[in-house]
GROMACS .gro file of C-alpha atoms in nm:
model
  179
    1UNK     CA    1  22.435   6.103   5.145
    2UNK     CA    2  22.179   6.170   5.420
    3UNK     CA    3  21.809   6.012   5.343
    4UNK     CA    4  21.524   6.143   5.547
    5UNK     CA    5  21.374   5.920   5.784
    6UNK     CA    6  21.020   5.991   5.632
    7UNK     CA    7  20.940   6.193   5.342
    8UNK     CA    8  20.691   6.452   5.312
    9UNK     CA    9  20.391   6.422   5.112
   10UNK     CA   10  20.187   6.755   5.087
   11UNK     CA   11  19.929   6.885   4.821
   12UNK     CA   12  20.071   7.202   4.842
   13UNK     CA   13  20.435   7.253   4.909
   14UNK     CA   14  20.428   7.615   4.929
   15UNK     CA   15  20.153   7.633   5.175
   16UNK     CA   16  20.296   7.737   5.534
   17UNK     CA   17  20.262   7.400   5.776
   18UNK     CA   18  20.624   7.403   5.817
   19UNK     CA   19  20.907   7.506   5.631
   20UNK     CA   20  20.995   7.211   5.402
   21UNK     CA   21  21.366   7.320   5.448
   22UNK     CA   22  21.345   7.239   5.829
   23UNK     CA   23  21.125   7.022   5.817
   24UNK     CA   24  21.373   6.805   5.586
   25UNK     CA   25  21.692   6.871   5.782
   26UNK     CA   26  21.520   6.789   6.096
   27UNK     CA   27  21.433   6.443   5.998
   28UNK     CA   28  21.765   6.382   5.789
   29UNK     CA   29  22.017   6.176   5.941
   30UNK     CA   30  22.294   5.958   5.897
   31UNK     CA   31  22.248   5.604   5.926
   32UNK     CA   32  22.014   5.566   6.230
   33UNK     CA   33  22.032   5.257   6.432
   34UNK     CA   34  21.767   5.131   6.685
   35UNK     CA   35  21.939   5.183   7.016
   36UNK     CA   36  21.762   4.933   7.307
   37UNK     CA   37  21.591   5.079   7.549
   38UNK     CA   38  21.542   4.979   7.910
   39UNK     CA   39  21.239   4.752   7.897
   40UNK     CA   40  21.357   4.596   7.607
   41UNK     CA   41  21.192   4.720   7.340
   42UNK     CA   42  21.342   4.988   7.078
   43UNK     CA   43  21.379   5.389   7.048
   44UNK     CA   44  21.310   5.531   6.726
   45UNK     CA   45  21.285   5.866   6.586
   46UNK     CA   46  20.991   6.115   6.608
   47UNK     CA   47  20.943   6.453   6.565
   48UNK     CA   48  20.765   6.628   6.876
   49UNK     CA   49  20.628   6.949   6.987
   50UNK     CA   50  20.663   6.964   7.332
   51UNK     CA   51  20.554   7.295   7.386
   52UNK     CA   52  20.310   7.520   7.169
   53UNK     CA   53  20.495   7.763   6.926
   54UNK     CA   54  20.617   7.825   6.609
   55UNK     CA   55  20.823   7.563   6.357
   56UNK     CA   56  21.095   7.659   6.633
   57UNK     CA   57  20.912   7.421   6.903
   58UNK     CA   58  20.940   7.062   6.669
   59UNK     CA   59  21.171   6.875   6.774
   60UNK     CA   60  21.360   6.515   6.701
   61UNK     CA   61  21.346   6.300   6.942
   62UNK     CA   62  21.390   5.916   7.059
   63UNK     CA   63  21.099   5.757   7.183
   64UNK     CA   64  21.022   5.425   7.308
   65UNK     CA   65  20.905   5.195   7.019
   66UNK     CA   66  20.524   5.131   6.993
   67UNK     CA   67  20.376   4.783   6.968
   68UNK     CA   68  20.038   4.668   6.799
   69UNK     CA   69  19.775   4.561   7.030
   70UNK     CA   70  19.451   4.385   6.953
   71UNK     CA   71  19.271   4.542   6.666
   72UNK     CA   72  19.608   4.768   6.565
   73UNK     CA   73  19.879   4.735   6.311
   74UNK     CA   74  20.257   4.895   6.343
   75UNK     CA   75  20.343   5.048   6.023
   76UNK     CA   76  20.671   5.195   5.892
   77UNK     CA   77  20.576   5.554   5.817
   78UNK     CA   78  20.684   5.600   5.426
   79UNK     CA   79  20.572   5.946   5.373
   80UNK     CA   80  20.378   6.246   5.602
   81UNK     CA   81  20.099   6.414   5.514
   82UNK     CA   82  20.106   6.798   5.630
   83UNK     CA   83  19.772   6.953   5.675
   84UNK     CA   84  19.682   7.312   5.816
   85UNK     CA   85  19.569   7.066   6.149
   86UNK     CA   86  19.881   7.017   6.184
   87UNK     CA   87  20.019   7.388   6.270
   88UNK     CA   88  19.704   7.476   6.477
   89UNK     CA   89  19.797   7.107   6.674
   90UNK     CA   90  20.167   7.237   6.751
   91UNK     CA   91  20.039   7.669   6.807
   92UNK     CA   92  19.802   7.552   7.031
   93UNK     CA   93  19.522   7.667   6.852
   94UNK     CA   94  19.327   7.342   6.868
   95UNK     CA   95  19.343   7.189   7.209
   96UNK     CA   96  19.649   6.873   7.214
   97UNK     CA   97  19.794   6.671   7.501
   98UNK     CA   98  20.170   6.759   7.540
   99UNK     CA   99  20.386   6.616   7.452
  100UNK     CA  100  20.282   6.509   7.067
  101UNK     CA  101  20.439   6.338   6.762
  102UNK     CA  102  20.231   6.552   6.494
  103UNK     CA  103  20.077   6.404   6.158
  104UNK     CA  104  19.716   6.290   6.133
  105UNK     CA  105  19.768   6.109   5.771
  106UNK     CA  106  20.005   5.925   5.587
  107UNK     CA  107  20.120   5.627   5.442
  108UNK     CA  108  20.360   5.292   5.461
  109UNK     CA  109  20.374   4.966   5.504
  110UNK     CA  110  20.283   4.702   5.790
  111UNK     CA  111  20.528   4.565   6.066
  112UNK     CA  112  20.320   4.363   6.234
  113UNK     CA  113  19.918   4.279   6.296
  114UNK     CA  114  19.761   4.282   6.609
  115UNK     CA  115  19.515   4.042   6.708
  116UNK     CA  116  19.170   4.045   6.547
  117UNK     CA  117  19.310   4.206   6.240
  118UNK     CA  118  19.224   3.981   5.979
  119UNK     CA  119  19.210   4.236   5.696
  120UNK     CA  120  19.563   4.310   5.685
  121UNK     CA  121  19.879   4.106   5.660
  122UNK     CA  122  20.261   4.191   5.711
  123UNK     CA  123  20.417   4.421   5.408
  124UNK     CA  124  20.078   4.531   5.320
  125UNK     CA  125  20.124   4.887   5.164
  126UNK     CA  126  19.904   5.136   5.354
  127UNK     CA  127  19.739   5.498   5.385
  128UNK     CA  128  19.554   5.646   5.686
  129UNK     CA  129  19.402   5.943   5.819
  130UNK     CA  130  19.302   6.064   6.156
  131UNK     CA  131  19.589   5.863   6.330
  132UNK     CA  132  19.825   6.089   6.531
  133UNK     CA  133  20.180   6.043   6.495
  134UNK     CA  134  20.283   6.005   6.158
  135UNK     CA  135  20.577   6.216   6.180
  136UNK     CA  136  20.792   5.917   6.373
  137UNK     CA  137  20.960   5.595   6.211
  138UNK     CA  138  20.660   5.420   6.335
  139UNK     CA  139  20.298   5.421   6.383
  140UNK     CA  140  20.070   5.227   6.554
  141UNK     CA  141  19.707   5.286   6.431
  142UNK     CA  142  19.346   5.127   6.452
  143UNK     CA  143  19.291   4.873   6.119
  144UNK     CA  144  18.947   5.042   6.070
  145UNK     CA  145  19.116   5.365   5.975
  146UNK     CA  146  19.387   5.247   5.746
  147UNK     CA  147  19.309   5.178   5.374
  148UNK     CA  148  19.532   4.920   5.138
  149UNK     CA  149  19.725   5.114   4.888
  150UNK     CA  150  19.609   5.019   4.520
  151UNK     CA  151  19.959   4.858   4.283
  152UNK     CA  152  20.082   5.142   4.123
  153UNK     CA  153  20.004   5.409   4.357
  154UNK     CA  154  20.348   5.540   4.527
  155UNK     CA  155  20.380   5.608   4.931
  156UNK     CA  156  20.353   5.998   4.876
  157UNK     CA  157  20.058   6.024   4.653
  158UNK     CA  158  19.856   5.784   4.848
  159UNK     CA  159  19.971   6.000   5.207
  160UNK     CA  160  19.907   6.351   5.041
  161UNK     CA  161  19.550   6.218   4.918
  162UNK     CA  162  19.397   6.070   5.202
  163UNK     CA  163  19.247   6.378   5.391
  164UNK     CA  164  19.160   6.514   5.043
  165UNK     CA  165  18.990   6.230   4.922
  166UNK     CA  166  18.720   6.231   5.228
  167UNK     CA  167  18.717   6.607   5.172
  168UNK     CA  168  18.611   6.561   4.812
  169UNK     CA  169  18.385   6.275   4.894
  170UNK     CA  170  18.164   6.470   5.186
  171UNK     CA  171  18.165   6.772   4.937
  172UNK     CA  172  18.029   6.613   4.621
  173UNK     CA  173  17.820   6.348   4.863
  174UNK     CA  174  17.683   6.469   5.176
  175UNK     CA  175  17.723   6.885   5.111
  176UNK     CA  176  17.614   6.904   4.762
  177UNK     CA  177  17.550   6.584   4.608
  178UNK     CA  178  17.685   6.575   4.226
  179UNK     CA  179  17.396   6.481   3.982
   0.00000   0.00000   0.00000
């Protein structure tokens, strides 16, 4: 059967980012290959919002593969976060270069290290937040705002936690400090 390209990690599936039905069937597809692209490098799949609107406006598309540059690592998205960012990102609510992949947070593991990064080694399993794009194949993202994933932790609950986690943390240290 079909297998989506990334899978969605949310703390609240009912809440109303994006449908979860569409959402799904827009990143399901059959057996995706890596077409070649002009310059060499690699397409792979994203899902962009190229103009401001409702869930109507995402869209799958090819886009050219990223690389990791000096202080960056490529991951292989895992899982998604969705966040409420997230719709007021793609309505236009909150100001956003077009076009955009959307997703702020998520999870997977490491492709490759860019120089510098000493912390973090190919097929580390890893979480981030504040790193736009995570709703593509790939993501390239700074090494100071990914996190290793713990043994025993699974992609979803580690993608799905990250903005949560510094939520709970500034509440109970900086907003109201639990005694």
């Amino acid at each position: 059967g079909r297998q989506p390209l990334v899978k969605v990690a949310s703390n609240a599936l009912t809440c109303p980012i994006l449908p979860h039905d569409y959402f799904m069937a827009s990143v399901q597809s059959e057996h995706v290959e890596r077409s070649q692209n002009l310059h060499g490098g690699y397409f792979l799949k994203a899902i962009r919002v190229n103009k401001h609107g409702g869930p109507e406006v995402l869209e799958l598309e090819d886009i050219a593969s990223p690389e990791a540059r000096t202080g960056e690592l490529l991951i292989k998205v895992e899982s998604a976060g969705l966040n409420y960012i997230d719709t007021y990102h793609r309505t236009g609510l909150y100001s956003v270069d077009l076009p955009l992949t959307l997703g702020l947070e998520g999870s997977g593991t490491v492709e490759a290290v860019g120089s510098d990064v000493s912390e973090f080694v190919t097929g580390d399993r890893v979480a981030w937040a504040g790193c736009t794009g995570s709703y593509a194949e790939l993501l390239v993202a700074p090494a100071s705002k990914v996190v290793k994933i713990p043994d025993g932790v699974a992609f979803d609950a580690a993608a799905a936690s990250m903005l949560q986690g510094m939520t709970v943390h500034y509440l109970t240290h900086s907003t109201y400090p639990l005694k």
